Coordinates of C-alpha atoms in Angstrom, one line a residue:
M1 CA -59.4 5.5 -39.0
A2 CA -62.7 5.2 -40.8
Y3 CA -65.5 2.8 -40.0
I4 CA -68.2 1.5 -42.3
I5 CA -71.3 0.9 -40.2
H6 CA -73.4 -2.1 -41.4
S7 CA -76.9 -2.6 -40.3
Q8 CA -76.2 -5.9 -38.6
L9 CA -73.8 -4.4 -36.1
P10 CA -75.3 -3.8 -32.7
A11 CA -75.3 -0.1 -31.8
T12 CA -73.8 -0.7 -28.4
P13 CA -72.7 2.3 -26.3
E14 CA -69.1 1.1 -26.6
L15 CA -69.2 1.0 -30.4
I16 CA -71.0 4.4 -30.6
A17 CA -68.3 6.0 -28.3
E18 CA -65.5 4.4 -30.4
I19 CA -66.9 5.7 -33.6
R20 CA -67.5 9.2 -32.2
A21 CA -63.9 9.3 -31.0
S22 CA -62.6 8.1 -34.4
F23 CA -64.4 11.0 -36.1
G24 CA -63.5 13.5 -33.5
L25 CA -67.2 14.0 -32.5
D26 CA -66.3 13.7 -28.8
K27 CA -64.5 17.1 -28.9
P28 CA -66.1 20.5 -28.3
I29 CA -67.8 22.1 -31.3
L30 CA -65.2 24.8 -31.7
S31 CA -62.4 22.3 -31.5
Q32 CA -64.1 20.2 -34.2
Y33 CA -64.5 23.3 -36.4
F34 CA -60.9 24.5 -36.1
L35 CA -59.6 21.0 -36.6
W36 CA -61.7 20.7 -39.8
L37 CA -60.6 24.1 -41.0
Y38 CA -56.9 23.3 -40.5
N39 CA -57.3 20.0 -42.3
A40 CA -59.2 21.6 -45.1
L41 CA -56.5 24.2 -45.6
S42 CA -54.1 21.3 -45.8
L43 CA -56.3 19.7 -48.5
D44 CA -57.1 16.9 -46.1
F45 CA -60.8 16.2 -46.0
G46 CA -60.6 12.9 -44.2
V47 CA -61.8 9.6 -45.5
S48 CA -65.0 8.5 -47.1
Y49 CA -67.5 6.9 -44.7
M50 CA -68.5 4.4 -47.4
S51 CA -65.2 3.4 -49.0
G52 CA -62.7 4.3 -46.3
R53 CA -60.4 5.9 -48.9
S54 CA -59.0 9.4 -48.7
V55 CA -61.5 12.0 -50.1
S56 CA -58.7 14.2 -51.4
E57 CA -57.0 11.4 -53.3
D58 CA -60.4 10.4 -54.9
F59 CA -61.0 14.0 -55.9
A60 CA -57.5 14.3 -57.4
Q61 CA -58.3 11.1 -59.4
F62 CA -61.7 12.3 -60.7
L63 CA -61.0 16.0 -61.1
P64 CA -59.2 15.8 -64.5
N65 CA -62.3 14.2 -66.2
T66 CA -64.5 17.0 -64.8
L67 CA -62.2 19.8 -65.8
L68 CA -61.9 18.3 -69.3
L69 CA -65.7 18.2 -69.5
V70 CA -66.1 21.8 -68.3
L71 CA -63.4 22.9 -70.7
C72 CA -65.1 21.2 -73.7
G73 CA -68.4 22.8 -72.6
F74 CA -66.9 26.3 -72.3
V75 CA -65.2 26.1 -75.7
L76 CA -68.4 24.8 -77.3
T77 CA -70.3 27.7 -75.6
L78 CA -68.0 30.3 -77.2
L79 CA -67.9 28.7 -80.6
C80 CA -71.7 28.6 -80.8
A81 CA -72.8 31.7 -78.8
L82 CA -70.5 34.2 -80.5
P83 CA -71.8 33.7 -84.1
L84 CA -75.4 33.2 -83.0
G85 CA -75.3 36.5 -81.0
V86 CA -73.7 38.4 -83.9
L87 CA -76.1 37.0 -86.5
S88 CA -79.1 37.8 -84.2
M89 CA -77.9 41.4 -83.9
H90 CA -77.1 41.7 -87.7
Y91 CA -80.6 40.3 -88.7
H92 CA -82.5 42.1 -85.9
N93 CA -86.3 41.6 -86.2
R94 CA -85.8 39.5 -89.4
F95 CA -86.3 35.8 -90.0
P96 CA -82.8 34.6 -88.9
D97 CA -83.2 36.6 -85.7
F98 CA -86.6 35.0 -84.9
I99 CA -85.1 31.5 -85.5
I100 CA -82.2 32.2 -83.1
R101 CA -84.6 33.6 -80.5
L102 CA -86.8 30.5 -80.7
F103 CA -83.7 28.3 -80.4
C104 CA -82.5 30.3 -77.3
F105 CA -86.0 30.2 -75.7
V106 CA -86.2 26.4 -76.1
G107 CA -82.6 25.9 -74.9
V108 CA -83.1 28.0 -71.8
S109 CA -86.4 26.3 -71.0
M110 CA -85.0 22.7 -71.4
P111 CA -83.3 21.1 -68.3
N112 CA -79.8 19.9 -69.2
F113 CA -80.5 16.4 -67.9
W114 CA -83.6 16.1 -70.2
F115 CA -81.5 17.3 -73.2
A116 CA -78.9 14.8 -72.2
F117 CA -81.5 12.0 -72.4
L118 CA -82.6 13.2 -75.8
L119 CA -79.1 13.3 -77.1
M120 CA -78.4 9.8 -75.7
L121 CA -81.6 8.4 -77.3
L122 CA -80.8 9.9 -80.7
F123 CA -77.0 9.5 -81.1
S124 CA -76.3 6.5 -78.9
I125 CA -79.4 4.3 -79.1
Y126 CA -81.0 5.0 -82.5
L127 CA -77.9 6.0 -84.5
G128 CA -75.2 4.3 -82.5
W129 CA -72.6 7.0 -83.3
L130 CA -71.5 7.9 -79.9
P131 CA -71.0 6.1 -76.5
A132 CA -73.8 6.6 -74.0
V133 CA -72.0 5.9 -70.7
G134 CA -68.5 6.0 -69.3
I135 CA -65.3 7.4 -70.9
D136 CA -64.1 5.8 -74.1
G137 CA -61.8 8.4 -75.7
V138 CA -62.7 11.9 -76.9
R139 CA -66.0 10.8 -78.4
S140 CA -67.4 10.2 -74.9
F141 CA -67.2 14.0 -74.1
I142 CA -69.2 15.1 -77.1
L143 CA -72.7 14.5 -75.8
P144 CA -72.0 15.6 -72.2
S145 CA -70.4 18.8 -73.4
L146 CA -73.5 19.6 -75.6
S147 CA -75.7 18.9 -72.6
I148 CA -74.0 21.2 -70.2
A149 CA -73.3 23.9 -72.8
L150 CA -76.9 24.3 -74.2
M151 CA -78.2 26.7 -71.6
S152 CA -75.0 28.8 -71.5
I153 CA -75.0 29.0 -75.3
C154 CA -78.6 30.4 -75.4
I155 CA -78.1 32.9 -72.5
L156 CA -74.8 34.2 -73.8
A157 CA -76.1 34.5 -77.4
R158 CA -79.0 36.6 -76.3
L159 CA -76.7 38.7 -74.1
I160 CA -74.3 39.3 -77.0
A161 CA -77.1 40.4 -79.3
T162 CA -78.7 42.7 -76.8
N163 CA -75.4 44.4 -75.9
M164 CA -74.4 44.8 -79.5
L165 CA -77.8 46.4 -80.3
Q166 CA -77.3 48.9 -77.4
V167 CA -73.8 49.8 -78.5
Q168 CA -74.9 50.1 -82.2
S169 CA -76.9 53.2 -81.3
Q170 CA -74.1 55.0 -79.5
R171 CA -72.4 58.0 -81.0
H172 CA -69.0 56.5 -81.7
V173 CA -70.6 53.9 -84.0
I174 CA -72.7 56.5 -85.8
Y175 CA -69.5 58.6 -86.4
A176 CA -67.7 55.5 -87.6
K177 CA -70.5 54.9 -90.2
M178 CA -70.3 58.5 -91.2
R179 CA -66.5 58.0 -91.9
G180 CA -67.4 55.1 -94.1
V181 CA -66.5 52.3 -91.8
S182 CA -68.5 49.2 -92.6
G183 CA -68.4 45.4 -92.7
A184 CA -66.4 43.3 -90.3
R185 CA -64.4 46.3 -89.0
L186 CA -67.6 48.1 -87.9
Y187 CA -69.1 45.0 -86.2
F188 CA -66.1 43.7 -84.4
Y189 CA -63.9 46.7 -83.7
H190 CA -66.5 49.4 -83.0
I191 CA -69.5 47.4 -81.8
F192 CA -68.5 44.0 -80.5
Y193 CA -65.3 45.2 -78.7
N194 CA -67.2 47.9 -76.8
A195 CA -70.0 45.4 -75.9
F196 CA -67.5 42.8 -74.7
L197 CA -67.1 43.7 -71.0
P198 CA -70.6 42.6 -69.9
I199 CA -70.2 39.5 -72.0
L200 CA -66.9 38.8 -70.2
T201 CA -68.7 38.9 -66.9
A202 CA -71.3 36.5 -68.1
M203 CA -68.5 34.2 -69.5
G204 CA -66.9 34.0 -66.0
M205 CA -70.2 33.2 -64.4
H206 CA -71.0 30.5 -67.0
I207 CA -67.8 28.6 -66.1
G208 CA -69.2 28.2 -62.6
E209 CA -72.5 27.1 -64.0
L210 CA -70.8 24.5 -66.2
I211 CA -69.0 23.1 -63.1
G212 CA -72.4 22.9 -61.4
G213 CA -74.0 21.4 -64.4
A214 CA -71.4 18.6 -64.5
L215 CA -72.8 17.4 -61.2
I216 CA -75.9 16.2 -63.0
I217 CA -74.6 15.4 -66.4
E218 CA -71.8 13.1 -65.1
S219 CA -74.5 11.1 -63.3
V220 CA -76.6 10.8 -66.5
F221 CA -73.7 9.6 -68.6
S222 CA -72.0 7.7 -65.7
M223 CA -68.8 9.6 -66.2
P224 CA -66.2 9.0 -63.4
G225 CA -65.8 12.7 -62.3
I226 CA -66.3 14.7 -59.2
G227 CA -69.9 15.2 -60.1
L228 CA -70.8 11.6 -60.1
Y229 CA -68.6 11.0 -57.0
S230 CA -70.4 13.8 -55.1
I231 CA -73.8 12.7 -56.1
Q232 CA -73.0 9.2 -54.7
G233 CA -71.7 10.9 -51.5
I234 CA -74.9 13.0 -51.1
A235 CA -77.0 9.8 -51.6
N236 CA -75.0 8.0 -49.0
H237 CA -74.8 10.9 -46.5
D238 CA -71.0 10.8 -46.9
Y239 CA -70.3 14.1 -45.3
P240 CA -66.5 14.4 -46.0
V241 CA -67.2 14.0 -49.7
I242 CA -70.0 16.6 -49.6
E243 CA -67.9 19.1 -47.7
C244 CA -65.0 18.7 -50.2
F245 CA -67.3 19.1 -53.1
I246 CA -69.1 22.2 -51.7
L247 CA -65.7 23.8 -50.8
S248 CA -64.3 23.0 -54.2
L249 CA -67.3 24.5 -56.0
S250 CA -67.1 27.6 -53.9
V251 CA -63.4 28.1 -54.6
G252 CA -64.1 27.6 -58.3
F253 CA -66.7 30.3 -58.4
V254 CA -64.3 32.7 -56.5
L255 CA -61.4 32.0 -58.9
C256 CA -63.7 32.6 -61.9
N257 CA -64.7 36.0 -60.5
V258 CA -61.1 36.9 -59.8
I259 CA -60.0 36.0 -63.3
V260 CA -62.8 38.1 -64.7
D261 CA -61.7 41.1 -62.6
I262 CA -58.2 40.7 -63.9
L263 CA -59.4 40.5 -67.5
Y264 CA -61.5 43.5 -67.0
A265 CA -58.4 45.5 -66.1
L266 CA -56.6 44.2 -69.2
F267 CA -59.4 45.0 -71.6
D268 CA -60.8 48.2 -70.2
P269 CA -58.4 51.2 -70.2
R270 CA -60.8 53.1 -68.0
M271 CA -60.3 50.6 -65.2
R272 CA -56.6 50.7 -65.4
K273 CA -56.6 54.5 -65.3
S274 CA -58.9 54.4 -62.3
M275 CA -56.6 51.9 -60.5
D276 CA -53.5 54.1 -61.3
T277 CA -55.3 57.2 -59.9
R278 CA -56.2 55.4 -56.7
S279 CA -52.6 54.2 -56.2
K280 CA -51.3 57.7 -56.7
D281 CA -53.9 59.0 -54.1
Y282 CA -52.7 56.5 -51.6
V283 CA -49.0 57.5 -52.2

């Protein structure tokens, strides 16, 4: 049972003891920890101190909005970063490359919440094209997706350009040029494909960054997701909500790294060969 403590209630010893017993704080520390761990593994994070509702049920209710926001931000990151990185590499040290570098420098330097305010000011207040707060259809995800994706777009674009420039000077690319390979086949099959693995690692890390960025952006746009829910929990010292959010964020980062490792094995034949060799050694 959860209690909401109001300031007008007298903090009598009886009331304090009752509340401590209801939260399990009268048990030894180790017992409290193992009880919490058992409940967490059962996806039971208790009830909110402020609302009295189940934290797990609230997270299940708000999670789809956050996942949709992160998915939109990730797709937008790929759609923008890939062409920007390829163009920057193709026009290296020329005017388009300088423009892309300047854009990436500004994008990395600008906090996502400040960029969100600028987008809201332009497209919602001045132009009135898009909603500023809440969720009102697909249009409500456009500005938040741009806000959380900007930094990832800039970092990933520069990483793509740098890796492709390094691969461009390798021997297999030089031999391909000598055989007459040029155009899209040279850039994407011989250069981009071989520069893809470090980019794949960065993409997996950016998913975790997008999840963390949703914590702030949902608060700016008042979107009912786990980010806004967790910010309210932090402000109210609602520890069951905070614990659930931190654990969910940690699990998200771990899953992203596991997926990246699996994709590494799929895209890199050398890793598959190494894994087969290790399995034969164990046998």
